[in-house]
CSV table of C-alpha atoms in Angstrom, one decimal:
chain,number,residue,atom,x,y,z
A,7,UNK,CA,240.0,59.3,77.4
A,8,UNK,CA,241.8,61.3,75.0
A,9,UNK,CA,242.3,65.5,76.0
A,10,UNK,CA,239.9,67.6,73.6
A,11,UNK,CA,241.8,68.5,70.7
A,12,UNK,CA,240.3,72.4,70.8
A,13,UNK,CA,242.3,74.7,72.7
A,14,UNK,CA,240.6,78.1,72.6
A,15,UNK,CA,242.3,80.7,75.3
A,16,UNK,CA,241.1,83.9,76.6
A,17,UNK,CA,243.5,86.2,75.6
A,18,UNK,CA,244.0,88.7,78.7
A,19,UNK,CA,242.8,91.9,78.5
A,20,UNK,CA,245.4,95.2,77.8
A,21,UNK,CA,245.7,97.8,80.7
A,22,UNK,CA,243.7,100.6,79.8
A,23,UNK,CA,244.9,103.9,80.0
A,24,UNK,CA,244.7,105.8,83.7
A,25,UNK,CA,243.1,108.7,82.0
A,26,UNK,CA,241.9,110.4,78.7
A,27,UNK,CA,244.3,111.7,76.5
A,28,UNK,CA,246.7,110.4,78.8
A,29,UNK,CA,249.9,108.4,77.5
A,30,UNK,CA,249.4,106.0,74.7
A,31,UNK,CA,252.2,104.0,74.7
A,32,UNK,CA,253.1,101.6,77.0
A,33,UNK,CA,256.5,99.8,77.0
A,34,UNK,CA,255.1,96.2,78.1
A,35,UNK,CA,258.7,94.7,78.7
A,36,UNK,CA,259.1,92.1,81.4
A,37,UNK,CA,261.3,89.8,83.1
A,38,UNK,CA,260.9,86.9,80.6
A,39,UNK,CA,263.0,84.2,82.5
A,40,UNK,CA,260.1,85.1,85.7
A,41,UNK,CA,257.2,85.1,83.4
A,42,UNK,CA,258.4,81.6,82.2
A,43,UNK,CA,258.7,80.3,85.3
A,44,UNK,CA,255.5,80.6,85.9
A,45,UNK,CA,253.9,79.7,82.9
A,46,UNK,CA,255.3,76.4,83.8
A,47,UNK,CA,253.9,76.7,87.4
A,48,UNK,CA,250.5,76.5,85.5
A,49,UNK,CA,250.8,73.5,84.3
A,50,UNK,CA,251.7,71.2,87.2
A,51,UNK,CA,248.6,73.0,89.1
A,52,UNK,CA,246.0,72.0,86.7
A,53,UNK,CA,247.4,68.8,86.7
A,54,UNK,CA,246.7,68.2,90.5
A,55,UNK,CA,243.3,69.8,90.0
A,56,UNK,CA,242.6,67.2,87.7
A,57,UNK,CA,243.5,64.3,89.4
A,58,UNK,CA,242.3,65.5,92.8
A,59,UNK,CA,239.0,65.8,91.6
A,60,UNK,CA,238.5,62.8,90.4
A,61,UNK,CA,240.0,60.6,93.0
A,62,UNK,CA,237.7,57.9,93.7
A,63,UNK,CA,235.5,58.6,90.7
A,64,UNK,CA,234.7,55.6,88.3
A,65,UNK,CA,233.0,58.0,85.5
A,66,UNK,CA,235.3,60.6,85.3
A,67,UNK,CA,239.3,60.8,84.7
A,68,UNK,CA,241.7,63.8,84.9
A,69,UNK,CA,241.4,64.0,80.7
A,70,UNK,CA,237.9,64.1,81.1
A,71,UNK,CA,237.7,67.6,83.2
A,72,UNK,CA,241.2,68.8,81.9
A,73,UNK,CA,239.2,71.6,79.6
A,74,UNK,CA,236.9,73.2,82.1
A,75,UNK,CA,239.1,72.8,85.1
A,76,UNK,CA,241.3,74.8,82.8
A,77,UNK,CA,239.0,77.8,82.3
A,78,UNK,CA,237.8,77.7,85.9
A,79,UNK,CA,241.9,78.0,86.9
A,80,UNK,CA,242.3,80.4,84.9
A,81,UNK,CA,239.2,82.7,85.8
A,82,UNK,CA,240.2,82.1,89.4
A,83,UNK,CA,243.4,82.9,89.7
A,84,UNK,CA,243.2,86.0,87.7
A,85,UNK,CA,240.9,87.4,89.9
A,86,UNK,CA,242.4,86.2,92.7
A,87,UNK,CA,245.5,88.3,91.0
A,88,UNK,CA,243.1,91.6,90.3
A,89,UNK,CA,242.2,91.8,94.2
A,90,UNK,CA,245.5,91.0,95.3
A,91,UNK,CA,246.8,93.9,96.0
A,92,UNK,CA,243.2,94.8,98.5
A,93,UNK,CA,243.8,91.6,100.0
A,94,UNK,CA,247.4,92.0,101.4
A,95,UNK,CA,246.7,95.5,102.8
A,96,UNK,CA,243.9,94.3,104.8
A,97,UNK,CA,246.3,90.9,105.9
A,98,UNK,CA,248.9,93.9,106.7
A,99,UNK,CA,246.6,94.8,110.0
A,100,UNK,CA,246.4,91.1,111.1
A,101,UNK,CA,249.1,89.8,113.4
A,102,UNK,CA,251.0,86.9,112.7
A,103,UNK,CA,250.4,86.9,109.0
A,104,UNK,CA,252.5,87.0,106.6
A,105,UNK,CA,252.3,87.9,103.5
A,106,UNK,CA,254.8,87.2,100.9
A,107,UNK,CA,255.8,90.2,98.2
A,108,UNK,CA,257.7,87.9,95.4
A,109,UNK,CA,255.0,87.4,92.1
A,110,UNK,CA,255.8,83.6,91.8
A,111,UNK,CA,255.1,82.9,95.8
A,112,UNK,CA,252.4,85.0,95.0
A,113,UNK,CA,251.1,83.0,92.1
A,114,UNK,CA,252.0,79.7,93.4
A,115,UNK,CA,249.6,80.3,96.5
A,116,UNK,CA,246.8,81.0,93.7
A,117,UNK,CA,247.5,77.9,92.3
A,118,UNK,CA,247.9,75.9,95.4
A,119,UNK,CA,244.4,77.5,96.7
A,120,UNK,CA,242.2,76.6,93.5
A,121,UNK,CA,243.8,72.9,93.9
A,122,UNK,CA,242.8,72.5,97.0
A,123,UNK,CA,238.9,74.0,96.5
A,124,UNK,CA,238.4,71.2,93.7
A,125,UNK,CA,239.9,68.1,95.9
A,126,UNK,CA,236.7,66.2,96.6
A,127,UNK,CA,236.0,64.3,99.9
A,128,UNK,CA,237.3,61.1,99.0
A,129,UNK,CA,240.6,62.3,97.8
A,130,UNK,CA,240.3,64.7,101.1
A,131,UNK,CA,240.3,61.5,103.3
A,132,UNK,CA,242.6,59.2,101.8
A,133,UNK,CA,245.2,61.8,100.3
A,134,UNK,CA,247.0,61.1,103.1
A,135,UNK,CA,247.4,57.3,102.4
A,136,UNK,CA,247.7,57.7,98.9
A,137,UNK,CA,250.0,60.8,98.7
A,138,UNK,CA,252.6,58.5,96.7
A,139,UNK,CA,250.2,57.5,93.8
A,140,UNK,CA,249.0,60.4,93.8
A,141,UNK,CA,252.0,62.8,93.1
A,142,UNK,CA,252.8,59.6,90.7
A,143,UNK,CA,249.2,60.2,89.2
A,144,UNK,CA,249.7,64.2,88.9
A,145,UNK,CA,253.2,63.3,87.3
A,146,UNK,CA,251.9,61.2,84.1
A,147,UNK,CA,249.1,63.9,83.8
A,148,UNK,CA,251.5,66.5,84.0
A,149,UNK,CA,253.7,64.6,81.0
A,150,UNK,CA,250.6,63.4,79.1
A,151,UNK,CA,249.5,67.1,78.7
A,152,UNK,CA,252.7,68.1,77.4
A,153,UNK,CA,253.0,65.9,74.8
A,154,UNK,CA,249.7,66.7,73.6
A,155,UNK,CA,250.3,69.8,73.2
A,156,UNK,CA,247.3,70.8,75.6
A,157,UNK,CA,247.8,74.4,77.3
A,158,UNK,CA,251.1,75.0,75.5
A,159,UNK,CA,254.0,77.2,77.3
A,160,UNK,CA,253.6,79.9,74.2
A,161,UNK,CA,249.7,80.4,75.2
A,162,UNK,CA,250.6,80.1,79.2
A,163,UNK,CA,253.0,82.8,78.9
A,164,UNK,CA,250.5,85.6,78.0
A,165,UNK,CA,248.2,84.7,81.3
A,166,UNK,CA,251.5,84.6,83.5
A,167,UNK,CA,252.6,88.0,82.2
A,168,UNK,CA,249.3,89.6,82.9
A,169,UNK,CA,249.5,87.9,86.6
A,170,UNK,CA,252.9,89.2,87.2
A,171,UNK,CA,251.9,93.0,86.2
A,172,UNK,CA,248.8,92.7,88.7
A,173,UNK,CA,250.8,91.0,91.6
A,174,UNK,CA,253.8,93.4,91.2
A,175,UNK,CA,252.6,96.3,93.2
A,176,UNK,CA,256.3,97.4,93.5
A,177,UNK,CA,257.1,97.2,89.7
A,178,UNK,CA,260.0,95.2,90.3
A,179,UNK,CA,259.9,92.7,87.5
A,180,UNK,CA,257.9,94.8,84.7
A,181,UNK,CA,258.8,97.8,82.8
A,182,UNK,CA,255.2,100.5,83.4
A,183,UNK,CA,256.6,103.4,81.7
A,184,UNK,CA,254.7,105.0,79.3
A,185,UNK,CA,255.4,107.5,76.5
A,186,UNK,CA,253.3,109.8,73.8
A,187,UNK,CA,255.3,108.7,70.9
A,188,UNK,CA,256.0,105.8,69.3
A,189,UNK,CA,259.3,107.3,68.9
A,190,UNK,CA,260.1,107.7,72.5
A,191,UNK,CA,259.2,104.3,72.9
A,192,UNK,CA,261.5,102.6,70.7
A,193,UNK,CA,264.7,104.6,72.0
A,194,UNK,CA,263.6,103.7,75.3
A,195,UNK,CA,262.7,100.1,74.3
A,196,UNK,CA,266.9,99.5,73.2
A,197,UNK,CA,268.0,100.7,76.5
A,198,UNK,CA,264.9,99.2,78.4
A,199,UNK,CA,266.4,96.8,81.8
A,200,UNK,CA,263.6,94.4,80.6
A,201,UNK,CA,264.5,94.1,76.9
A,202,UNK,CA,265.0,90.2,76.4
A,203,UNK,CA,268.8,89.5,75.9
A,204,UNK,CA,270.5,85.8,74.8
A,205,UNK,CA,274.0,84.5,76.4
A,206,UNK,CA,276.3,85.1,73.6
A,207,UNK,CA,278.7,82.2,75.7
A,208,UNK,CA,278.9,79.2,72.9
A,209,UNK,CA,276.7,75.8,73.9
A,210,UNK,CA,274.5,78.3,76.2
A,211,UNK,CA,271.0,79.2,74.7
A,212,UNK,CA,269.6,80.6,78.1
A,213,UNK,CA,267.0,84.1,77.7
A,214,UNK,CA,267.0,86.8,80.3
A,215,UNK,CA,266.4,90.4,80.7
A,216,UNK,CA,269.2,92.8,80.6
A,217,UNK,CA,269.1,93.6,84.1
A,218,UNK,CA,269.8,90.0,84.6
A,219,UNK,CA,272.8,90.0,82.8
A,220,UNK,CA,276.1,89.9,85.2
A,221,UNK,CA,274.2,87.5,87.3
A,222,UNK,CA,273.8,85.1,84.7
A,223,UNK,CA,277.0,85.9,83.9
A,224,UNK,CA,278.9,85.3,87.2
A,225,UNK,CA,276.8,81.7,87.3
A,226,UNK,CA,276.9,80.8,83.5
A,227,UNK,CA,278.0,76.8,83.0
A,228,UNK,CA,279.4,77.5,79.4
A,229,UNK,CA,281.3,81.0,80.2
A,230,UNK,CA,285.5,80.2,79.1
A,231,UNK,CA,287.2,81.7,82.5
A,232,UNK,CA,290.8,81.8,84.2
A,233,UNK,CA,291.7,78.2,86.0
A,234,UNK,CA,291.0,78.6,89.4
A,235,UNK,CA,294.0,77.4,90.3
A,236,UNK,CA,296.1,80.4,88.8
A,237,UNK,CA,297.4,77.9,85.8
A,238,UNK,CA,297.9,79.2,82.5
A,239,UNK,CA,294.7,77.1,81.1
A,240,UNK,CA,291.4,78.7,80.6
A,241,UNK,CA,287.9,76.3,80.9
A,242,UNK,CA,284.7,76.2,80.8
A,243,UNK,CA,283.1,76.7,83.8
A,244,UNK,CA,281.1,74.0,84.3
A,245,UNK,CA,284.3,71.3,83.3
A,246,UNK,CA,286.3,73.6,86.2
A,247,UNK,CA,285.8,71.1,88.7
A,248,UNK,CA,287.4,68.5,86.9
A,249,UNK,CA,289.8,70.1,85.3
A,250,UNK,CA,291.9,71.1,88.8
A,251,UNK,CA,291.4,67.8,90.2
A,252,UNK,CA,292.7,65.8,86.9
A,253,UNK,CA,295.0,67.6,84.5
A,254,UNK,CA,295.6,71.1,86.2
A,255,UNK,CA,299.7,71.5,86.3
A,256,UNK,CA,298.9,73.5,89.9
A,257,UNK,CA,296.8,71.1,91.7
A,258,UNK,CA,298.0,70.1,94.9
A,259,UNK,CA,299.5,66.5,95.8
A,260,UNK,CA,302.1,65.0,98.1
A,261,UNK,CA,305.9,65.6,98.3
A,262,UNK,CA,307.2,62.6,97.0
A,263,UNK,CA,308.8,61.7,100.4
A,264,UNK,CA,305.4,61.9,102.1
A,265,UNK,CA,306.3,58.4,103.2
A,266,UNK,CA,309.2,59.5,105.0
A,267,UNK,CA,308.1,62.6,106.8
A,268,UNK,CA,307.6,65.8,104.3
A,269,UNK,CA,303.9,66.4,105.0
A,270,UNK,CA,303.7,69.5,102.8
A,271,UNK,CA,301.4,69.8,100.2
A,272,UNK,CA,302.8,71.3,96.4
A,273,UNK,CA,301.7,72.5,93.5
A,274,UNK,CA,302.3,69.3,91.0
A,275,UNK,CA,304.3,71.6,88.4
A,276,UNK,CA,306.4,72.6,91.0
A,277,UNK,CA,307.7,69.0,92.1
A,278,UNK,CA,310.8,69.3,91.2
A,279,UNK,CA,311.6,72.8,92.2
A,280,UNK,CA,310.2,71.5,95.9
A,281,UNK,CA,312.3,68.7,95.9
A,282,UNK,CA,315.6,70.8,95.4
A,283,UNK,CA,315.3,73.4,97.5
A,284,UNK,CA,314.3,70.7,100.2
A,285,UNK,CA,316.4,68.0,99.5
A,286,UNK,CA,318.7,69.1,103.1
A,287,UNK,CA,315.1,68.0,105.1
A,288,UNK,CA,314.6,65.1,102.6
A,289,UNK,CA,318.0,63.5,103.5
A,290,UNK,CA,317.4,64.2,107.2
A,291,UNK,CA,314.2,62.0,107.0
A,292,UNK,CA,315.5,59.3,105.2
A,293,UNK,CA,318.5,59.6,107.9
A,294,UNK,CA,315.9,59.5,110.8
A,295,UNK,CA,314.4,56.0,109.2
A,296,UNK,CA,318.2,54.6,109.1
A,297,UNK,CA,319.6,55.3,112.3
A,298,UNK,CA,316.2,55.7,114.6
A,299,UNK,CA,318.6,55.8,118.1
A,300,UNK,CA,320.7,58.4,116.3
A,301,UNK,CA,320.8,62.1,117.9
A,302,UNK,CA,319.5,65.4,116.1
A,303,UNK,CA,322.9,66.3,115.6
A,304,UNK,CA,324.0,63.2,115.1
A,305,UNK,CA,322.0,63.2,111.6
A,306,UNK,CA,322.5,66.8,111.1
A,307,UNK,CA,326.3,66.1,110.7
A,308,UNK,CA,325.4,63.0,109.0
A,309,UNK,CA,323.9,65.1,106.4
A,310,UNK,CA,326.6,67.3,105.8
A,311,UNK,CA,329.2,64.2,105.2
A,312,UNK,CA,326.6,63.1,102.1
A,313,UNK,CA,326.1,66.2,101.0
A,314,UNK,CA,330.1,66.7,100.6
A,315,UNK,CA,331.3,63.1,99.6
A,316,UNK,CA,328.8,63.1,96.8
A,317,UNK,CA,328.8,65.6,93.5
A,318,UNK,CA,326.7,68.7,93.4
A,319,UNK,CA,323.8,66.9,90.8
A,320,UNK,CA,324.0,63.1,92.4
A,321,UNK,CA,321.7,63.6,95.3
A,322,UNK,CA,319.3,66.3,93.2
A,323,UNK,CA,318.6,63.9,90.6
A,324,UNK,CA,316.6,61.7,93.2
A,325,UNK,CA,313.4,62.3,92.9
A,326,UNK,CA,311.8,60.1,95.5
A,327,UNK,CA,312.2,58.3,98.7
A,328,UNK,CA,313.2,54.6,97.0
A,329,UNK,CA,315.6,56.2,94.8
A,330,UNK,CA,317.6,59.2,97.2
A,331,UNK,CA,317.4,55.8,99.7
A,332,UNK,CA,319.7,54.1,97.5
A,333,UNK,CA,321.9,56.6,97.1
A,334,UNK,CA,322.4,57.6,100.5
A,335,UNK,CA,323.1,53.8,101.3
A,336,UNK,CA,325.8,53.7,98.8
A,337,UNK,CA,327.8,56.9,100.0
A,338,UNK,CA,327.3,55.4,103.4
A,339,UNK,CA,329.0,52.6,102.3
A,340,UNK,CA,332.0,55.0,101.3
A,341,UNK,CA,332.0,57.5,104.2
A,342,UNK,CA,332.2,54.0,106.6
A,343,UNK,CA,330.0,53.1,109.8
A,344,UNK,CA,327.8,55.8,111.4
A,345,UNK,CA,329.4,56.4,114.7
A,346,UNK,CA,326.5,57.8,117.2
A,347,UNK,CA,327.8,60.2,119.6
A,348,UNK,CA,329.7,58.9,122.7
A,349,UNK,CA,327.5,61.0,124.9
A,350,UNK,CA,324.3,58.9,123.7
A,351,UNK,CA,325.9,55.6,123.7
A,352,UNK,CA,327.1,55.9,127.1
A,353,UNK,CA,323.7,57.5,128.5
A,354,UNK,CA,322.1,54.3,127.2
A,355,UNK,CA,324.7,51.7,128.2
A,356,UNK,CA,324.5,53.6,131.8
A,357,UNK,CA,321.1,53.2,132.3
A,358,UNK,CA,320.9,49.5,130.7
A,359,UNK,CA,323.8,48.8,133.5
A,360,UNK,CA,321.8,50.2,136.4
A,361,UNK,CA,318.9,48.6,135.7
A,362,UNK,CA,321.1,44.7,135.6
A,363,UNK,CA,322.5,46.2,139.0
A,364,UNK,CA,319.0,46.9,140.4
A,365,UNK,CA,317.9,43.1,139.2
A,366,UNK,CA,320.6,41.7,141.0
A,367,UNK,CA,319.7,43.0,144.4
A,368,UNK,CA,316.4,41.8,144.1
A,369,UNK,CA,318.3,38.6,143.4
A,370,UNK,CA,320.4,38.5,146.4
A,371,UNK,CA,317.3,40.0,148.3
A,372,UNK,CA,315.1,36.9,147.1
A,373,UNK,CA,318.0,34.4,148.1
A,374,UNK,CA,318.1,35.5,151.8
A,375,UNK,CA,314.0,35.1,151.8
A,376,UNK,CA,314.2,31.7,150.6
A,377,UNK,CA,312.2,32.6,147.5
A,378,UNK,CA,313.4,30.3,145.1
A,379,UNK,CA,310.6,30.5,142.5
A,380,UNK,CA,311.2,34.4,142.4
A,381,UNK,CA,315.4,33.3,141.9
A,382,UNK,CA,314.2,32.1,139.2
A,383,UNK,CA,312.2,34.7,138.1
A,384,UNK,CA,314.6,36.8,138.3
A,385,UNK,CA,317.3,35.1,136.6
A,386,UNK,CA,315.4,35.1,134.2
A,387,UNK,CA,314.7,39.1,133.4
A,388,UNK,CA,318.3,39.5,133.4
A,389,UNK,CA,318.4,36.9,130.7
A,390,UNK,CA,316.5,39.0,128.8
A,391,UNK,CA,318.0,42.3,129.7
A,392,UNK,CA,321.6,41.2,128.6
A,393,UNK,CA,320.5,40.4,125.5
A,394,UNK,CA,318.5,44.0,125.3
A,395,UNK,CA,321.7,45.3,126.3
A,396,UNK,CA,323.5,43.4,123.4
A,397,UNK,CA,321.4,44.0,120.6
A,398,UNK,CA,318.9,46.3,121.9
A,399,UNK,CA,316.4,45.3,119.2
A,400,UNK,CA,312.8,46.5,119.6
A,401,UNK,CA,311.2,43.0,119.5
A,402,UNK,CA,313.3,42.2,122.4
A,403,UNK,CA,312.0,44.8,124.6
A,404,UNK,CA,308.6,44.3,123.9
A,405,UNK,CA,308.7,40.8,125.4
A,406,UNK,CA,310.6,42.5,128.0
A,407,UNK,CA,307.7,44.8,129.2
A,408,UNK,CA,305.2,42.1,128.4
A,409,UNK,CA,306.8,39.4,130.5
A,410,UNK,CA,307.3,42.2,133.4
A,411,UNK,CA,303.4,43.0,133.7
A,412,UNK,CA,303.0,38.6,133.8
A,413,UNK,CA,305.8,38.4,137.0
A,414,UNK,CA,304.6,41.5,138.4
A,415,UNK,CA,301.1,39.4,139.6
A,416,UNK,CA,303.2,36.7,141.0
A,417,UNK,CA,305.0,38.9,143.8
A,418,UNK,CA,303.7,38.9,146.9
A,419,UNK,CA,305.6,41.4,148.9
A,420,UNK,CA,304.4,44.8,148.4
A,421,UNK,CA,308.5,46.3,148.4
A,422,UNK,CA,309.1,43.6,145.7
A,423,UNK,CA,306.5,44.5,143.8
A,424,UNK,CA,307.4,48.4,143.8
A,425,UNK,CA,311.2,46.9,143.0
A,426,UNK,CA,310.3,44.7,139.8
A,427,UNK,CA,307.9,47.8,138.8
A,428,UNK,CA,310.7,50.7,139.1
A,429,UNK,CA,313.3,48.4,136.6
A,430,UNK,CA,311.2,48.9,133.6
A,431,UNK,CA,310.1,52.1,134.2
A,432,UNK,CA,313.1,53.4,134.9
């Protein structure tokens, strides 16, 4: 069933003047982005009146009661507006109520109230199974309405400000001064906080009052500011985001020898400048993957030998780990071998030596036991710890430790046990 194509409205009545002879003119100036926001809240309520009275009803369909549901809203929450201000000063006195003071929760309780009073019985007992298709049904209504054209925004807007002025009891979001001139009125009406103002920021068409102004401003999508990022670039707010995560020249990325060990984060113009006044810590790291037995010091003096055998701009030009890789492997091949400390080498020889001397003992010991599986055993593990000793690779002494835990079960004796245990852990 199609809406009815009439659409007569009520128009709300002025305020009258408090007293005879009193002021004549009032100023009437609002906030118009509050009063909008509820004329849309109108819309959505009939809407659910609609449908929720005629859930379950095979002669009647929201369309059908649209126009009179309309009137009756209307009629009800204005009066429901009048007494409002009565109503929350006796809910003042009662305990654990409370009431709220902002127009729209105000309004949207009025709504919510007069929805509610026209949902019938059946809709009251299976709302709760049907809550989906019905906020799907109250949807289409709400859309169907709209593009009819049926209670437009431009006719919602004069009931919502005449709610708002009743509601507001502190005078918070209307202007209620009043003059005995026309003349005083205008001056006052230019410099009015509720005179209606547009964003002059290009691509944004939002309305506000003029109190409203440096917040909209502070929030507006389409305002050009300073990046974020202290760049040199100004952008639209709303494309900020994107802009210091794309093609901002101070976003933040990795050192280009985040591979190798510089973990600190740069500005991405400043690449370059990072990598030269760092490029003494950027050698040491590449240093530290080369020679991983090498000493502290070792490297430190390691460093200073590239740093002199090469010219000033040949290391500086290196920009990133593969390429300053290179050329340190090609002065190295100039400067010779890299000779670790004798302190080091000999700590390490020492200790590889003591532990071949500790495997022996157990050798001999096993011999006078008569343990000839454990000989062998033995034997073995020294086996593998020359060849540590000789080429000390990694691999190597992992299948020494793993092939220590697997003889370890087979001892017996609790000294030998302790024994095998102490020579890789020494």
């Amino acid at each position: 069933m199609d809406l009815p194509a009439t659409d007569a409205e009520l128009v709300p009545e002025k305020l009258n003047d408090e007293k005879e002879g009193g002021p004549l003119f009032h100023c009437d100036l609002y906030d118009t982005e509050l009063v909008h926001k509820i004329a849309q809240l109108l819309l959505p309520g009939l809407a659910t009146a609609c449908v929720d009275a005629t859930t379950g009803d095979i002669f009647r369909n929201p369309a059908s009661v649209a126009f009179e549901l309309r009137k009756e809203m209307r009629d009800y929450i204005m009066q429901r507006s009048e007494t409002f201000v009565a109503e929350s000063v006796i809910l003042e006195g009662v305990p654990d109520t409370e009431v709220s003071d902002h127009p729209y929760d105000i309004i949207s309780d009025f709504v919510d109230d007069f929805a509610s009073l026209k949902r019938n019985l059946f809709g009251r007992v299976s709302g709760w199974i049907l809550s989906e298709r019905r906020e799907d049904k109250i949807d289409d209504f709400v859309q169907e309405m709209d593009m009819n054209g049926f209670w437009s925004i431009d006719k919602r807007e004069p009931i919502a400000q005449t709610l708002l002025k009743n509601v507001d009891f502190k005078n918070s979001f209307y202007c209620n001064m009043k003059f005995k001139s026309a003349e005083e009125l205008a001056e006052h009406v230019d410099h009015c906080s509720f005179r209606s103002m547009t964003c002059t920021n290009e691509g944004c068409n939002a309305m506000f009052c003029a109190s409203h102004l440096e917040d909209h401003d502070s929030a507006c999508p389409f305002k050009i500011i300073p990046c974020e990022q202290k760049c040199s670039d100004c952008i639209m707010r709303r494309e900020m985001d994107r802009h210091c995560i794309t093609v901002c020249p101070m976003k933040l990325v990795n050192c280009p020898f985040y591979a190798v060990g510089c973990q600190s984060p740069i500005p991405q113009c400043k690449t370059v400048e990072h990598c030269s006044d760092n490029l003494h810590s950027h050698l040491l790291c590449i240093l530290q993957g080369i020679h991983k037995e090498a000493s502290q010091e070792d490297l430190k003096q390691r460093v200073d030998q590239l740093e002199k055998a090469s010219s000033s701009s040949q290391l500086a030009e290196a920009q990133d780990a593969r390429s300053l890789t290179s050329i340190i492997k090609d002065l190295e091949k100039k400067l010779g071998p890299f000779d670790v400390s004798g302190k080091n080498k000999e700590g390490s020889e020492s200790k590889m030596k003591r532990m071949v001397r500790t495997v022996q003992r157990i050798r001999m010991l096993l011999r006078v036991t008569g343990r000839r599986r454990m000989v062998r055993t033995v034997q073995r593990i020294m086996m593998l710890l020359r060849v540590t000793w000789r080429r000390r690779k990694g691999r190597t002494v992992q299948r020494l430790q793993m092939y220590q835990l697997h003889q370890i079960k087979l001892m017996t004796k609790y000294r030998l046990k302790i024994l095998i245990y102490r020579i890789f852990t020494y």
